[in-house]
Short mmCIF file of C-alpha atoms and ligand atoms in Angstrom, two decimals:
data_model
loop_
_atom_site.label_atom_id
_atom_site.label_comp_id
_atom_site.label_asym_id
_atom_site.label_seq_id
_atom_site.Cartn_x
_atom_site.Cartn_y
_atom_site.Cartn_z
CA UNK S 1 40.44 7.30 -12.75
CA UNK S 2 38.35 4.90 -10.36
CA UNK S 3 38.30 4.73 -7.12
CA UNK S 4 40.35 2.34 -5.48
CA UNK S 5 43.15 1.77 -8.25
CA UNK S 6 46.73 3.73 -6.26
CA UNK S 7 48.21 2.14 -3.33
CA UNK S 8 49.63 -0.54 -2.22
CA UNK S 9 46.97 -3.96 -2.96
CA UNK S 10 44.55 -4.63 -0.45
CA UNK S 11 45.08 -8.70 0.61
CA UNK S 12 42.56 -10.71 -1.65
CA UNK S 13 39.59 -11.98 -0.94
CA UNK S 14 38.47 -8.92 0.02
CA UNK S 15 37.31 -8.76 3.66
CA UNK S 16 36.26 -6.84 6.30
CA UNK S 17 36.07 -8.90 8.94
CA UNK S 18 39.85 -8.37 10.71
CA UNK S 19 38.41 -4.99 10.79
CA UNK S 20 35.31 -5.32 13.27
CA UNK S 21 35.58 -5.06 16.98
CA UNK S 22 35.41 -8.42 18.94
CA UNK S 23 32.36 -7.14 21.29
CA UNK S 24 30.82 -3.98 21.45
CA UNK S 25 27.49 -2.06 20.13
CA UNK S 26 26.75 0.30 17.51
CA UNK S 27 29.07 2.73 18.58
CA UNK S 28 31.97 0.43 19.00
CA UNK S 29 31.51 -0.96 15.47
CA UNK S 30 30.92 2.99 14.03
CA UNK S 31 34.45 3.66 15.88
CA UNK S 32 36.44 0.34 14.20
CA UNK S 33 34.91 0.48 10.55
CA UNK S 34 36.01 3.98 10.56
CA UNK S 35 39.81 2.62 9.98
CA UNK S 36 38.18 -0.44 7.87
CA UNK S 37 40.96 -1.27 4.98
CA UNK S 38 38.79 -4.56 3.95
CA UNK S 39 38.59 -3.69 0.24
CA UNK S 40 40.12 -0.94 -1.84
CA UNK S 41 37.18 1.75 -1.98
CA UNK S 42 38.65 3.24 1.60
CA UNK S 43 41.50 4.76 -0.24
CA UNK S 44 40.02 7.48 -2.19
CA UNK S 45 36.71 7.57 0.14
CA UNK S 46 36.38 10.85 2.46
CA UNK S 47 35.54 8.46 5.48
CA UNK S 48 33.48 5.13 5.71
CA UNK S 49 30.00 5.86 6.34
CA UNK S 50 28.17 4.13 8.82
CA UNK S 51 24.83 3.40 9.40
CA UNK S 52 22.50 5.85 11.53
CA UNK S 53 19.44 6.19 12.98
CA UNK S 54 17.64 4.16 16.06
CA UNK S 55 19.52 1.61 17.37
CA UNK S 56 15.99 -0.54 18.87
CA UNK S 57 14.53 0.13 14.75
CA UNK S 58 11.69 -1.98 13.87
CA UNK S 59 12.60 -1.00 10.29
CA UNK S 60 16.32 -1.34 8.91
CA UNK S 61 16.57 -0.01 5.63
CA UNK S 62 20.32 -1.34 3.20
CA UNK S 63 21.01 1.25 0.48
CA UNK S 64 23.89 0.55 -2.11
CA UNK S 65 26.75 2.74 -1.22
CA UNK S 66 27.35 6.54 -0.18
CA UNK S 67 27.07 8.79 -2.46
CA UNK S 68 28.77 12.45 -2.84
CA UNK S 69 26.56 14.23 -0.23
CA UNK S 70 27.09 11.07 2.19
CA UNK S 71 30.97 11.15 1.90
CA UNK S 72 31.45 14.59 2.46
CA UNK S 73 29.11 14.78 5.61
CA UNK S 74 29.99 10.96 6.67
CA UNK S 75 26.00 9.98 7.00
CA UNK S 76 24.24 7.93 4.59
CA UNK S 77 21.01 9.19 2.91
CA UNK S 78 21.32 13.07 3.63
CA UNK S 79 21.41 13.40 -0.38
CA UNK S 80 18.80 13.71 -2.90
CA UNK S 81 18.14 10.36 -3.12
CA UNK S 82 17.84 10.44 1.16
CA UNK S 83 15.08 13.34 1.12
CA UNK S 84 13.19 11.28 -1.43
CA UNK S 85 13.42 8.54 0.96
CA UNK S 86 12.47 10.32 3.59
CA UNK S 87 9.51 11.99 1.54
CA UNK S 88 8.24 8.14 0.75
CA UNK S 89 8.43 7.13 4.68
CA UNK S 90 6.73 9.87 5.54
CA UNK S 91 3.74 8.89 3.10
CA UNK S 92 4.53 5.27 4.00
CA UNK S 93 3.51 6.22 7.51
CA UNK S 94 6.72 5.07 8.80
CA UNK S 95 8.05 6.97 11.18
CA UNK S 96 12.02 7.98 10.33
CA UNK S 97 12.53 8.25 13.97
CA UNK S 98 12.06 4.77 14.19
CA UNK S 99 14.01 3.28 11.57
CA UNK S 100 17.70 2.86 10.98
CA UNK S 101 19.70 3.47 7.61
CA UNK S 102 22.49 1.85 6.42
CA UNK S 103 24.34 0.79 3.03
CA UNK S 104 25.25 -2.57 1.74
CA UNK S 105 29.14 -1.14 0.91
CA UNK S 106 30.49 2.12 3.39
CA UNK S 107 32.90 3.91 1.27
CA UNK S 108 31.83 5.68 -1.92
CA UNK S 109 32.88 4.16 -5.10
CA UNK S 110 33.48 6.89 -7.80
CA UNK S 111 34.94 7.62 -11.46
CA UNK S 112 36.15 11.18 -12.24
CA UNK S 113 36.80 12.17 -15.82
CA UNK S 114 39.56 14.54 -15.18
CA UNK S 115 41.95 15.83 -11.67
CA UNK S 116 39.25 18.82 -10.45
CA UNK S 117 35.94 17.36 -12.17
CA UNK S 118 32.99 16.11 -10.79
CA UNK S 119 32.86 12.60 -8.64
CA UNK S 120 30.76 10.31 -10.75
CA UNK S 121 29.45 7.57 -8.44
CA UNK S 122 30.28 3.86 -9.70
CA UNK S 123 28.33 0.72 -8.84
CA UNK S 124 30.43 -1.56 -6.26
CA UNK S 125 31.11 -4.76 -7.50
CA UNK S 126 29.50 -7.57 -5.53
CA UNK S 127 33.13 -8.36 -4.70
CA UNK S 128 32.93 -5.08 -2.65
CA UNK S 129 29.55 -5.89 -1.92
CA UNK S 130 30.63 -9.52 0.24
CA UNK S 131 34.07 -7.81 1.65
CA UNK S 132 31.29 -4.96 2.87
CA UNK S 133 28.83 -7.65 4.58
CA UNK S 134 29.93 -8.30 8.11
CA UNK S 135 29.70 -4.73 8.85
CA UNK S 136 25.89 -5.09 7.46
CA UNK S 137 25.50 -8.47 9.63
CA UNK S 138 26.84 -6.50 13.13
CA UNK S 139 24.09 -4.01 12.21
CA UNK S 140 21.28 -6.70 11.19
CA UNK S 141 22.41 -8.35 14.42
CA UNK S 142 22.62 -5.80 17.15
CA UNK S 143 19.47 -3.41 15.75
CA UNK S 144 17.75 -6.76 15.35
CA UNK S 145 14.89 -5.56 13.19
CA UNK S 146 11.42 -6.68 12.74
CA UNK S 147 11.89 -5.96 8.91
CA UNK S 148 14.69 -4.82 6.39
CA UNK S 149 13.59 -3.14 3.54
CA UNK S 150 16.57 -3.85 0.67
CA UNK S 151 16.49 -0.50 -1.98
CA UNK S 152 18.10 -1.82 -5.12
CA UNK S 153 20.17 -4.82 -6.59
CA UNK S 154 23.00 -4.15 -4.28
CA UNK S 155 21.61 -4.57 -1.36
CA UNK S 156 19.45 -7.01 -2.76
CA UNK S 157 22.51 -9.38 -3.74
CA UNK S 158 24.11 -8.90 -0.60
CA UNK S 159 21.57 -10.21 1.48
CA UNK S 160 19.69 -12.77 -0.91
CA UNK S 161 22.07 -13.72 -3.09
CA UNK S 162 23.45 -13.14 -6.77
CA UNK S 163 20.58 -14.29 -8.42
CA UNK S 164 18.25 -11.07 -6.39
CA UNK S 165 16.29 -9.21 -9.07
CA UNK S 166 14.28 -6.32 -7.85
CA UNK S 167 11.51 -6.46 -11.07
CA UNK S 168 11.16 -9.65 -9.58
CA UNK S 169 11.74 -9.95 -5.95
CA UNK S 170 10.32 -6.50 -4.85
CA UNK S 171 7.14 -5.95 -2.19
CA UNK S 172 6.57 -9.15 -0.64
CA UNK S 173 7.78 -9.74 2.19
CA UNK S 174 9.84 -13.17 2.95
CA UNK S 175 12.34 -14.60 5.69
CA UNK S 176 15.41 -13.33 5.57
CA UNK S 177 18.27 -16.25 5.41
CA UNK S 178 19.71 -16.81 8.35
CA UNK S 179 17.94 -14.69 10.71
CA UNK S 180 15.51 -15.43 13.40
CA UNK S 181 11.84 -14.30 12.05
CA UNK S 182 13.24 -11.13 10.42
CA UNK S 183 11.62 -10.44 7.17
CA UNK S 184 12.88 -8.75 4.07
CA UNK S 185 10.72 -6.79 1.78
CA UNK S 186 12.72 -5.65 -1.54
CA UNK S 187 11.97 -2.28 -3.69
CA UNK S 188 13.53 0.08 -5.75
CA UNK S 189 16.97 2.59 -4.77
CA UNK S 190 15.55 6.19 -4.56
CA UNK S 191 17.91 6.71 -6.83
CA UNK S 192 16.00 4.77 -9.38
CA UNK S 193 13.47 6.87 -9.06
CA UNK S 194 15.24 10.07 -9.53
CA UNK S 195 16.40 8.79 -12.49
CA UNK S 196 13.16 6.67 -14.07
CA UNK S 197 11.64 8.71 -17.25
CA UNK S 198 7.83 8.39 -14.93
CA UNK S 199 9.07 8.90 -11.70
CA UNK S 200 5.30 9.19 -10.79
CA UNK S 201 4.86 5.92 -11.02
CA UNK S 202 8.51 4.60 -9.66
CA UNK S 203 7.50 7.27 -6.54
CA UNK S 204 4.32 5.02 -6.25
CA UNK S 205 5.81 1.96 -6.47
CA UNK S 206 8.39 2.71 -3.47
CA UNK S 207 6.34 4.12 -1.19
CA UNK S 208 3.41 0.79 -2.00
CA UNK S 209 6.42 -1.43 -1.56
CA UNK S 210 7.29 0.46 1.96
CA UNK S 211 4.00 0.20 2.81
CA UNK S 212 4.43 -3.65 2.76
CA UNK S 213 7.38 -3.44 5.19
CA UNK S 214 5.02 -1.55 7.77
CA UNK S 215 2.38 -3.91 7.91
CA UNK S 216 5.33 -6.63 7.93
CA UNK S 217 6.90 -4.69 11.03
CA UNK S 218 3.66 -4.39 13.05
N1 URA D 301 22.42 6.12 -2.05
C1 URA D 301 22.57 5.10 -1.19
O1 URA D 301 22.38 3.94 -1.54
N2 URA D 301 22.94 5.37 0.04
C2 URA D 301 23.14 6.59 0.47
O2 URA D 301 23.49 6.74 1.63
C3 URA D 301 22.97 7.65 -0.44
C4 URA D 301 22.62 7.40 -1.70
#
């Protein structure tokens, strides 16, 4: 079963954008993508799960998607993969306080093997990824951040294009398209490092590649 698949079809190309508010700030746009039908993954989702954190952040930071934890509490990064990330800030020397957190796509995507079994989290497709962007553009545009720090190829391809590689793209920092002096520095998804077989060294590497971003956001 995958998320995504009952219902009637959600209009193709996938799109959020009927779904955000005309004007408005954070809160406004929190309210309206909370009824956001822009791609499929809203119909076996808890809730869409917006972005947090300060709304002035010199730092925005663009996971992939919710994940379990997220759905059920409706914020992103209060999982395991969120205290590693908050572990890495701290030893970053960024302050979380200052940044803000959001996710490239706002409704968990998930396979489950059997009616009662655990929610398996699935990789959005960058189909999801696009119909998912203009909620990530309202945030880009009214936190207006000196620096966005992209975890993983999902964010990565949302913001830099298909052709985004993190191996290759990660820890220097670089305009971001289409934005005025806002720059981008790429690294790994926490979740990467949870899973890599030395996560000493993928620890290192995210919190070296964070350090970029707060030189870059000074
Ligand atoms: N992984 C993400 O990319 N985002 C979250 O919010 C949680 C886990």
């Amino acid at each position: 079963m995958t998320a995504g698949t009952a219902g009637s079809a959600v209009p193709e190309p996938y799109d959020a954008t009927p779904f955000l508010p005309a004007r408005g700030g954070l809160p406004a746009h929190r309210r309206a993508a909370a009824d956001c039908q822009g791609c499929p993954l809203y119909r076996d989702a808890s809730v869409t799960v917006f972005g947090r954190g300060n709304a002035h952040a010199r730092i925005l930071l663009v996971g992939e998607q919710p994940g379990d934890q997220e759905d059920r509490e409706g914020e992103p990064f209060v999982g395991p993969a969120g205290r590693l990330l908050s572990k890495a800030l701290r030893e970053a020397q960024i302050d979380e306080e200052d940044t803000y957190l959001t996710n490239a796509v706002k409704h968990f995507k998930f396979t489950v093997k059997a009616p009662g079994k655990r929610r398996i989290h699935k990789a959005p497709s960058l189909r999801e990824a696009l119909a998912c962007r203009p909620w990530l553009e309202a945030e880009l545009r009214l936190v207006d951040p000196a620096v966005v720090v992209v975890l993983g190829a999902t964010a990565g391809r949302s913001l830099l294009g298909p052709s985004f590689r993190v191996g290759a793209d990660r820890g220097v920092p670089r305009p971001l398209p289409d934005a005025d002096g806002t720059q981008v520095v790429a690294t790994v998804h926490p979740s990467a490092v949870l899973r890599s077989d030395d996560r000493e060294a993928a620890y290192a590497g995210l919190v070296a590649d964070l350090r970029v971003a707060a030189r870059a956001a000074r």
